[in-house]
Every structure is written in C-alpha cells, then in structure tokens.
Amino acid sequence: MMATLWTFLCWVHICLVVFHFLIASFGRKLGLRKRYIDLLLELFQFSQQRVDKSKKIRHSISLDDSDIVEEAQKLSFSQPKYLGVSHEDRTGFELGDILDYVTSGVSAIVEDSVLTNFVPKQPPGWNLLTRTNTREYEFISFRLTALWMVGFFIRYFILLPSRLFVLIIGMAFLFVCNIVVGMLPDGPTKRKVNARISIFCFDFVAGSLSLFATFHNPENKPQSGITVANHTSPIDSMILSTDNVYDMVGQLHGGILGYFMTLMSHSSAHIWFERNNDKERSDVTRRLKEHTSDPELPPILIFPEGVCVNNTSVVRFKKGAFEIGCVIYPVAIRFDPRFGDAYWWQDAFFFYILYMMTSWAIVCDVWYLPPVTRGPDETSIEFAKRVKSTIAEQGGMCDVSIDGLLKIKPPKADLKSMYQLEFAKHCSTPKKPQSHSVSQPTVPNFNLIDLRMETISDNNDHLVASNKNSLECSNYLKTDCNLLDLQPGETLCDDVESKPNSSSANPLTCSDEVNDCLEVRSSSFGGLDGDQQVRKRVISSVEELGASCINELNYSKVDDGFINKIRDVVEDQELLHLHDNVERKLSENEVKETGGTFHSNSRIMEAGSLHRDAGGLGVSISGKEIEESDSVLQSNAAVPFTSETEDKRKESSEPDSNDRVKETDQVLK
Amino acid sequence: RTSTTRTYRGEMLTYYYNSRYRAKPLCYHCVESKFRVRLCVKCYFLILYNMGNKSSVMLDEQDIKALQADTGFSGSQIERLYSRFTSLDKGGSGSLSREDFLRIPELAINPLGDRIVHAFFKEGTDDRVNFKDFVTVLAHFRPIKRSQENKLNGRDEKLRFAFKMYDLDDDDAISRDELLAVLHMMVGENISEDQLNSIAERTILEADKDNDQMISFREFCTALDRTDVEQKMSIKFLK
C-alpha cells in the first residue's frame, strides 16, 4: 500500500518535471510561458493583500513631519568644493566650519548616491520568497505561510530539477551545434546557419531559468555595427541572444567556460582577449574597427557600464565603444523584480545560479532603440552621455553619472585631498578686519590656485595640477617681492605685525611669506639673520610646494620634473642671489651633515643634498641653524620616500660638503 | 539541530541548538536558556522565513516600538534605516564595523570621515555597531520639531555631537592639540605647520573665556551661538 503510494507520487513528480521541461524549452512558441507568468502575478497580488492588511494594523499613521530641512550637501566626485558658506565679514577658520562636513557625512551614511545603484532592490510586494523577506519580519498569517510552503516545495523540488535538466541538455546542444557550425566553410551560409542555430540554442538554455523576455520594436533590431545595452547580470548577453545573433567581446576565462568561448569563436567572429595582456587590449580597438567595417558580420554586443548595476539606474558609460565611429544601436533591458532578481551583486557564482533557478522566473522587457551616430561636433564622451540618457529614459531608469568602478574599488584618494585643499583655501584667507581694506589686488594670502578639476577627474594627472601650482607659487613670490615696491620697513597692510610683536596671537593677518620678504628686503645681506630668513623662506616655499605636490610624490620619484618645479620657485631672482650668498658663506664655514633634523618636507632638500641619485634640491646647512629654524617650522607632513633613498642616505655619509654645495649650484643653474 | 515537543499548553515549541540565536531571544515569548533557545511558534516560522536571508538580526514589534520611543523616528523610517543597515552589513553578522562604514564612497572622501565613523562606536565595546546604536546616533540628526519632545535631537545634543568631533580623548574639553589634529584632518598637507598653529591658537583665544587654554562644552556652545545649528545638523529622513 505504502509502496504503491510512494511510486505513484514519484511518477507524478517525474511527470511534472518533464512537463515543465517541455514548457521551458519549447514553451515560448506555445505561449505557455506567458500563462505561467500571469498565474504567478495573481498569486502575488493575493499575498500582497494579506501583507497590507496586517501592516495597517501594525503601523499607526504617524504625524506628518513637514520636513523643512534642506538636503544636506553631498560630496561630489567630480567637483570638490568647500562646503559651507563664507561670511563676508569674517573669513578664515571657525569652529563651526566643520558642521557641514559632519552633516554631509552622516547623510551619506543614511543614504548615499553610489551604493543605492548597487544594492539589490526589493520588489514592491512580497513574492513568496524568503530572500525578499527583509521587511516582513513578522509572522503574518497561517494561510500565507501555507502558500509559502507550497511555493517552496514547487520551486525547490519540481522546478529546480527540471531546470537543471534543461540546462544540461541545452549546454550539450550548444556544444554540438557550435562544433557543427564551426566545420562549415566561412561565408554567408555559415552566418545564416549560425544565426538560426544560435538563437534556438540560447532560447533553449534560457528556458532553464524560465526566462520570459518581451522584445519591443523589432524593426530596430541591429543588423551590424555595435549594440550597447545596460548591464545588470551576466545573463544579459544570453537574453539578447535569444532574439538576435551577436558577436561578443570579452576576456577569455579559464576552464570550461574558456573552452566554450574558443568553441564559439569557431562558428562566429567573437572577439576575446586576455585582460592582463596590455598589448592585446589596444589590439581590441583595432579588431573592433575591423569587425564593424564589414557590414556582413553580425553586430557586436558591448556593455559600456563595465559593472553590473541593480537595474534602477544607468551609470556612466565608458567611452571606448563610442570612439569606434560606427553606428550604435542602443538597447534597454529592464527586469521585473517581482518574479526573480537577476542582479549580480556578489561574487558567488554558485549561489547566484541557485537563487535564479529557484526563483519563479526571470521576466524582462527589451526595447530596441533606433540607431544613432556621433554628431560632427560631439566628443565621444558627450555621445556616450546622449546614448545613456536615451537608454535610461526608455527603460524607466535613473540617469546617474557616477563611475561604475566605485562598485568595486574605493574612490581615489585624491578626491579627499582636493576637499582638504578647498578647506585649506577657506582657512587661509585671512580674517579681514571690518574697517580697513587693502586697495591693491594682491591681498596677501597664499593662493593655492584653482586646480582645473576636469583635467583631474578625466585624466587623473597629478602632474598637471602640481605644475600649475608651482608656477603660481613662483609667480606669487615674484609678485610680492618685486612688484610691491615697498620701502624697507613699510608694511603692506595694517595687520602686518613687525616681528617682535608676532608672538602675541594675532596670526594669519598677512601671510608669513610677505613678512619674510619684507624682512629680507629690510635686513642687510651680510649678517646671518638675513641668511636665516632666506633659508626660512626657501624652506617654507618649498614646503608649500611640497605640500601641494605631495600627491605627486606619492606616485613618482624625486626626479627631474620635481627639480624643475623647485627651480621655478627658487628662480626668484633676488632669492637666487641671496641663496648664492648663503652658499658662499656656508662653503667657507664647516658644514656638517644634517642627518635628519629637518622633518618631513624639508627632507626633500636634505635627501637631494646628500646624493646625486635622488636628484633633489640640496642645501647643506650647518647644524646649529637648523635647530633654530627647526623649532619654527615643524611640519608633520609625511613625505613618503622610497626606502632606497633612505638607504642611500644612510650609506653615503661622506662629509664631502664642498662638492655637494657646488653640485647643488649646478643643479640650480 | 532541532527537536520538537508539545507543551502542556498545546503549543508546538522547537529547540534550536544553534549559537547564532543565543545572542538574543527573538521575541518576548521565546525563552532562552544556557544552550538552547526555545522559540515560540511565531518566531519559528520567522526563522524559517528568513533562512534565505543572510542577516541574523531580526526586528520585532517590541524592538520597533522601543526604538520609536527612544529616538522619535517613525515606524517606516526605522524600517528604512534597517534595510540600509542590512545592506551595509556585508557579512550578515548584524553589526557594522568601521570598514563597512568606510565602504560608502561619499564618506571615504569626506575629510572628517574617520571622526564621524568613530562617533558610532562606544568606547569599551568591541568594534562593532548594532542596529540600536546605529539608530540612536542617527537620531541626533533628526530635524527639530516644535510639536514633539526632542530628546536626542535638540540643539544641545546636536552641539554635543559636533563637540565630540573635536574632542578626541573624550575629556569634555578641546585642547589645542586636539584642535590641531582636527585641522590637520581637514586641510591635509596644504597649510604649513606654523600657520595651522596660529589658526588653532587664534580659535582657542577667541572661544576660551575662562583662560584654561581649552574649550569646554559651554564655551563651544557660546562660540556657535550665531550658527543655525538646527538647520545645519539636520537631515531629511525619508519614510
């Protein structure tokens, strides 16, 4: 009795599996898939009603908070700026200046504009899957639970095995077909045969996920050229291949997948490359151009976003595909999250496939958009933006301009330093007193000049930035000394305190450079004081320069480019003259090794003075004076030197200072 | 491992030998003893529901009500914050570490990012933030409403949060070194050391009224008298 019941159940089970197999594989033509989807929709509506009923009981209507608070300022990734408002009558740093940064940070914790694109989105109702159950953390009703259990059983024990079966057979089909087609001679027949067979095979395999895709506007179906689409999951290319044949571009994987890829390239002209091989990557552009110039070949499928996005928005397109110069066919893909989420958000391939196979179905809409070409005045970046907005609009997704790489990698460290730079600019403008205003335009603040932001964000070129900065620094230094034409002892503005009073805390009225400059002019050139000032001046200007070049130092060695920058700064004629003076003086006296008494930034000079290889600017100075000036300047900034310069410094401690002084003279000149 | 029994009341109870649930009883009906948690029927189904779910933190109604009372957020705001919390919690452990916070790109490029993250972590506990602490800290930034009692988001509390940004060692006073350190964070390498020193000295001089070379909380509040703290330190929390 029990045995017969058991065998009966087994047979029922197997029949259901086979039935589903037939539906899945061939059901598209028969319209059975659509009926399945509709049935599911009704089920979901039922469950949603239940949930809503219980929710109403649970949440009392809260008082409507009319939030009169403005949006907190978000930190932009392309245009760093100072957050906050500068008042006209008070500038410079205040305690309350950090408030905007704090608020911006906390609002980023609550909701930020990057992660929202990459987090799987919950479907609006509950679709009887536990994985979408994050909000329904309360037991709702027994009936719903029963429904869920039935659904669980169906998904895991009926659908899953049959889908696996379909997958295996489908892959075998694909394998065999590709071999067969690959054996045909190249020509138009091969392409036709390949087209029909590949569409059929992919459709079969797609049945393993119960894929139900609706293709709109088939008149715009791409015939050649490049097809771009938004990217949500690894199966995007498969979805598109169920309706039209494409040639893929991608990197060769290893293992079975790689084998499949090579197999596929026998039957059609796919473009595979090795990602690690740089030469091949530049080769890809050439191959793309060749491929698109032949109108007989099938269109190439490219996903310019680069990463998988969660289908609520479209992130920045990379310009590579748009530079080829041929016709672009945009395609918009939009998934329906109620049935199953295909978004790839974790690296576990096995669980991804498992989740997809135990969802109800994968339902999506595909729109073919009319072909576009690049306008005569358009750059490829603008063209990419244009295409992106058409895709986003058609698919009903947000058009977001963040960089897709932020999903994988943290943002560049420069951005933080640029925000720091902006804040520094705000701090460094001196506190203007209420009454007196300086008539000259050269209000003495040390102007870290506006870096061109777009060059930074596009090219990530530190060198560009720091070059400009150094030029400006040097210009500024020239300006205030040479052009101001002040008599010794005359002050620039009322706020410049003469040296003896500067110990009282009234700092940052005029910058120290100006003070130094005036000192230099006013003091005699013979005494040691003048030298000290000069040295201090050189050091502080190098420090500023070093400070703003710090990023560059992170990435490059102290080399010729860097020397040139320092030279720019020091090329203030008067300063050079004084510097020579100093050198002469020093060469007469005994010069000892400095050996690390300068901190950080001034080590640039130190290291340079000690060996040729580091090639920095060198000023060998005697120990006593170092200590004096050292107490004045204590910079905690860390200059990341490579360890080899450190080693060399320790090695070569010959007190051959005279040679070195001459050497630095040569460097300077 | 589970085993089921029937109690004298006719309810079906399940024993879970699973240390994952030992941390907290799931609801007030569940009973926790040393090695096992005896779950009530509702929670049993709850766990079953959530097996596909990576997160092991589950809120129930009592939790939400308690949070509502403490922080003043509405139920749907708390739900929203909860889904944000779980999306940041990559490991599904029910708590956030500093790396989880700094994974947010906009926080990573904020010069004060580290200080803000630090504000979530209470000293003395290990380096993870649970949901209750998460919401409590965020409650400081709720907009002030005249009609409600504002326990956590009044002007004083907001100022206290800002004060904690400066006060690195939590001694209720901002010393010159602390101010200097924060200034360093804000300006990076772009201002020389002595200039920063002078800025710090000037700031302390202006704010310090009792001449102890440190800024106390009261002095801080007075210094920020003219700033519209309520507006600046409020965030819109969507429902």
CSV table of N, CA and C in Angstrom, one decimal, chain A residues 181-246:
chain,number,residue,atom,x,y,z
A,181,VAL,N,28.6,23.9,-36.7
A,181,VAL,CA,28.7,25.1,-37.5
A,181,VAL,C,30.1,25.5,-37.8
A,182,GLY,N,31.0,25.2,-36.8
A,182,GLY,CA,32.4,25.6,-37.0
A,182,GLY,C,33.0,24.9,-38.1
A,183,MET,N,32.4,23.7,-38.4
A,183,MET,CA,33.0,23.0,-39.5
A,183,MET,C,32.7,23.5,-40.9
A,184,LEU,N,31.6,24.3,-41.0
A,184,LEU,CA,31.2,24.8,-42.3
A,184,LEU,C,32.3,25.8,-42.8
A,185,PRO,N,32.4,25.9,-44.1
A,185,PRO,CA,33.3,26.9,-44.6
A,185,PRO,C,32.7,28.3,-44.4
A,186,ASP,N,33.6,29.3,-44.2
A,186,ASP,CA,33.2,30.7,-43.9
A,186,ASP,C,32.5,31.2,-45.1
A,187,GLY,N,31.4,32.0,-44.8
A,187,GLY,CA,30.7,32.6,-45.9
A,187,GLY,C,29.3,33.0,-45.4
A,188,PRO,N,28.5,33.5,-46.3
A,188,PRO,CA,27.2,33.9,-45.9
A,188,PRO,C,26.3,32.8,-45.4
A,189,THR,N,26.4,31.6,-46.0
A,189,THR,CA,25.6,30.5,-45.5
A,189,THR,C,25.9,30.2,-44.0
A,190,LYS,N,27.2,30.2,-43.8
A,190,LYS,CA,27.6,29.9,-42.4
A,190,LYS,C,27.0,30.9,-41.4
A,191,ARG,N,27.0,32.1,-41.8
A,191,ARG,CA,26.5,33.1,-40.9
A,191,ARG,C,25.0,32.9,-40.7
A,192,LYS,N,24.3,32.6,-41.8
A,192,LYS,CA,22.8,32.4,-41.7
A,192,LYS,C,22.5,31.2,-40.8
A,193,VAL,N,23.2,30.1,-41.0
A,193,VAL,CA,23.0,28.9,-40.2
A,193,VAL,C,23.3,29.2,-38.8
A,194,ASN,N,24.5,29.9,-38.6
A,194,ASN,CA,24.9,30.2,-37.2
A,194,ASN,C,23.8,31.0,-36.5
A,195,ALA,N,23.2,32.0,-37.3
A,195,ALA,CA,22.2,32.9,-36.7
A,195,ALA,C,21.0,32.0,-36.1
A,196,ARG,N,20.5,31.2,-37.0
A,196,ARG,CA,19.3,30.5,-36.6
A,196,ARG,C,19.6,29.5,-35.5
A,197,ILE,N,20.7,28.8,-35.6
A,197,ILE,CA,21.0,27.8,-34.6
A,197,ILE,C,21.3,28.4,-33.3
A,198,SER,N,22.1,29.5,-33.3
A,198,SER,CA,22.4,30.1,-32.0
A,198,SER,C,21.2,30.7,-31.3
A,199,ILE,N,20.3,31.2,-32.1
A,199,ILE,CA,19.1,31.7,-31.4
A,199,ILE,C,18.3,30.6,-30.8
A,200,PHE,N,18.2,29.5,-31.5
A,200,PHE,CA,17.4,28.4,-30.9
A,200,PHE,C,18.1,27.8,-29.7
A,201,CYS,N,19.4,27.7,-29.8
A,201,CYS,CA,20.2,27.1,-28.6
A,201,CYS,C,20.1,28.0,-27.4
A,202,PHE,N,20.2,29.3,-27.6
A,202,PHE,CA,20.2,30.2,-26.5
A,202,PHE,C,18.8,30.2,-25.9
A,203,ASP,N,17.8,30.1,-26.7
A,203,ASP,CA,16.5,30.1,-26.2
A,203,ASP,C,16.2,28.8,-25.3
A,204,PHE,N,16.8,27.7,-25.8
A,204,PHE,CA,16.7,26.5,-25.0
A,204,PHE,C,17.3,26.7,-23.6
A,205,VAL,N,18.5,27.2,-23.6
A,205,VAL,CA,19.2,27.3,-22.4
A,205,VAL,C,18.5,28.3,-21.5
A,206,ALA,N,18.0,29.4,-22.1
A,206,ALA,CA,17.3,30.4,-21.3
A,206,ALA,C,16.0,29.8,-20.6
A,207,GLY,N,15.5,28.7,-21.2
A,207,GLY,CA,14.4,28.1,-20.6
A,207,GLY,C,14.8,27.5,-19.2
A,208,SER,N,16.1,27.3,-19.0
A,208,SER,CA,16.5,26.7,-17.7
A,208,SER,C,16.3,27.7,-16.6
A,209,LEU,N,16.2,29.0,-17.0
A,209,LEU,CA,15.9,30.0,-15.9
A,209,LEU,C,14.5,30.4,-16.0
A,210,SER,N,13.7,29.8,-16.8
A,210,SER,CA,12.3,30.3,-17.1
A,210,SER,C,12.4,31.8,-17.5
A,211,LEU,N,13.1,32.0,-18.5
A,211,LEU,CA,13.3,33.4,-18.9
A,211,LEU,C,12.1,33.8,-19.8
A,212,PHE,N,11.5,34.9,-19.5
A,212,PHE,CA,10.4,35.4,-20.3
A,212,PHE,C,10.7,36.8,-20.7
A,213,ALA,N,11.2,37.0,-22.0
A,213,ALA,CA,11.6,38.3,-22.4
A,213,ALA,C,10.7,38.8,-23.5
A,214,THR,N,10.3,40.0,-23.3
A,214,THR,CA,9.4,40.7,-24.4
A,214,THR,C,10.3,41.6,-25.2
A,215,PHE,N,10.3,41.5,-26.5
A,215,PHE,CA,11.2,42.3,-27.3
A,215,PHE,C,10.3,43.3,-28.0
A,216,HIS,N,10.5,44.6,-27.7
A,216,HIS,CA,9.7,45.7,-28.3
A,216,HIS,C,10.5,46.3,-29.5
A,217,ASN,N,9.8,46.8,-30.4
A,217,ASN,CA,10.3,47.5,-31.6
A,217,ASN,C,11.3,46.6,-32.4
A,218,PRO,N,10.8,45.5,-32.9
A,218,PRO,CA,11.8,44.6,-33.6
A,218,PRO,C,12.2,45.3,-34.9
A,219,GLU,N,11.6,46.4,-35.3
A,219,GLU,CA,12.1,47.0,-36.6
A,219,GLU,C,13.5,47.6,-36.4
A,220,ASN,N,13.8,47.9,-35.1
A,220,ASN,CA,15.1,48.5,-34.9
A,220,ASN,C,16.2,47.5,-34.6
A,221,LYS,N,15.9,46.2,-34.8
A,221,LYS,CA,16.9,45.2,-34.5
A,221,LYS,C,18.2,45.4,-35.2
A,222,PRO,N,19.3,45.3,-34.4
A,222,PRO,CA,20.6,45.6,-35.1
A,222,PRO,C,21.0,44.6,-36.0
A,223,GLN,N,21.5,45.0,-37.2
A,223,GLN,CA,22.0,44.1,-38.2
A,223,GLN,C,23.5,44.0,-38.2
A,224,SER,N,24.1,45.2,-37.9
A,224,SER,CA,25.6,45.2,-37.9
A,224,SER,C,25.9,46.4,-37.0
A,225,GLY,N,27.2,46.6,-36.9
A,225,GLY,CA,27.6,47.8,-36.1
A,225,GLY,C,27.8,47.4,-34.6
A,226,ILE,N,27.6,48.3,-33.7
A,226,ILE,CA,27.8,48.0,-32.3
A,226,ILE,C,26.5,48.2,-31.6
A,227,THR,N,26.2,47.2,-30.7
A,227,THR,CA,25.0,47.3,-29.9
A,227,THR,C,25.4,47.6,-28.5
A,228,VAL,N,24.9,48.6,-27.9
A,228,VAL,CA,25.2,48.9,-26.5
A,228,VAL,C,23.9,48.7,-25.6
A,229,ALA,N,24.1,48.2,-24.4
A,229,ALA,CA,23.0,47.9,-23.6
A,229,ALA,C,23.4,48.2,-22.1
A,230,ASN,N,22.4,48.4,-21.3
A,230,ASN,CA,22.8,48.5,-19.9
A,230,ASN,C,23.0,47.1,-19.3
A,231,HIS,N,23.8,47.0,-18.2
A,231,HIS,CA,24.2,45.8,-17.7
A,231,HIS,C,23.7,45.5,-16.4
A,232,THR,N,23.0,44.4,-16.2
A,232,THR,CA,22.5,44.1,-14.9
A,232,THR,C,23.0,42.7,-14.4
A,233,SER,N,23.2,41.8,-15.3
A,233,SER,CA,23.5,40.5,-14.8
A,233,SER,C,24.4,39.8,-15.9
A,234,PRO,N,25.1,38.7,-15.6
A,234,PRO,CA,25.9,38.1,-16.6
A,234,PRO,C,25.1,37.4,-17.7
A,235,ILE,N,23.8,37.2,-17.4
A,235,ILE,CA,23.0,36.6,-18.5
A,235,ILE,C,22.4,37.5,-19.5
A,236,ASP,N,22.7,38.8,-19.3
A,236,ASP,CA,22.2,39.8,-20.3
A,236,ASP,C,22.5,39.4,-21.7
A,237,SER,N,23.7,39.0,-22.0
A,237,SER,CA,24.1,38.7,-23.3
A,237,SER,C,23.3,37.5,-23.8
A,238,MET,N,23.0,36.6,-22.9
A,238,MET,CA,22.2,35.4,-23.3
A,238,MET,C,20.8,35.8,-23.6
A,239,ILE,N,20.3,36.8,-22.8
A,239,ILE,CA,18.9,37.2,-23.1
A,239,ILE,C,18.8,37.9,-24.5
A,240,LEU,N,19.8,38.7,-24.7
A,240,LEU,CA,19.7,39.4,-26.0
A,240,LEU,C,19.9,38.4,-27.2
A,241,SER,N,20.7,37.3,-26.9
A,241,SER,CA,21.0,36.4,-28.0
A,241,SER,C,19.8,35.5,-28.3
A,242,THR,N,18.7,35.5,-27.4
A,242,THR,CA,17.6,34.7,-27.8
A,242,THR,C,16.8,35.3,-28.9
A,243,ASP,N,17.1,36.5,-29.3
A,243,ASP,CA,16.3,37.1,-30.3
A,243,ASP,C,17.1,37.5,-31.6
A,244,ASN,N,18.4,37.7,-31.4
A,244,ASN,CA,19.2,38.1,-32.5
A,244,ASN,C,20.6,37.6,-32.2
A,245,VAL,N,21.4,37.4,-33.3
A,245,VAL,CA,22.7,36.9,-33.1
A,245,VAL,C,23.7,38.0,-32.9
A,246,TYR,N,24.6,37.9,-31.9
A,246,TYR,CA,25.6,38.9,-31.7
A,246,TYR,C,27.0,38.3,-31.6
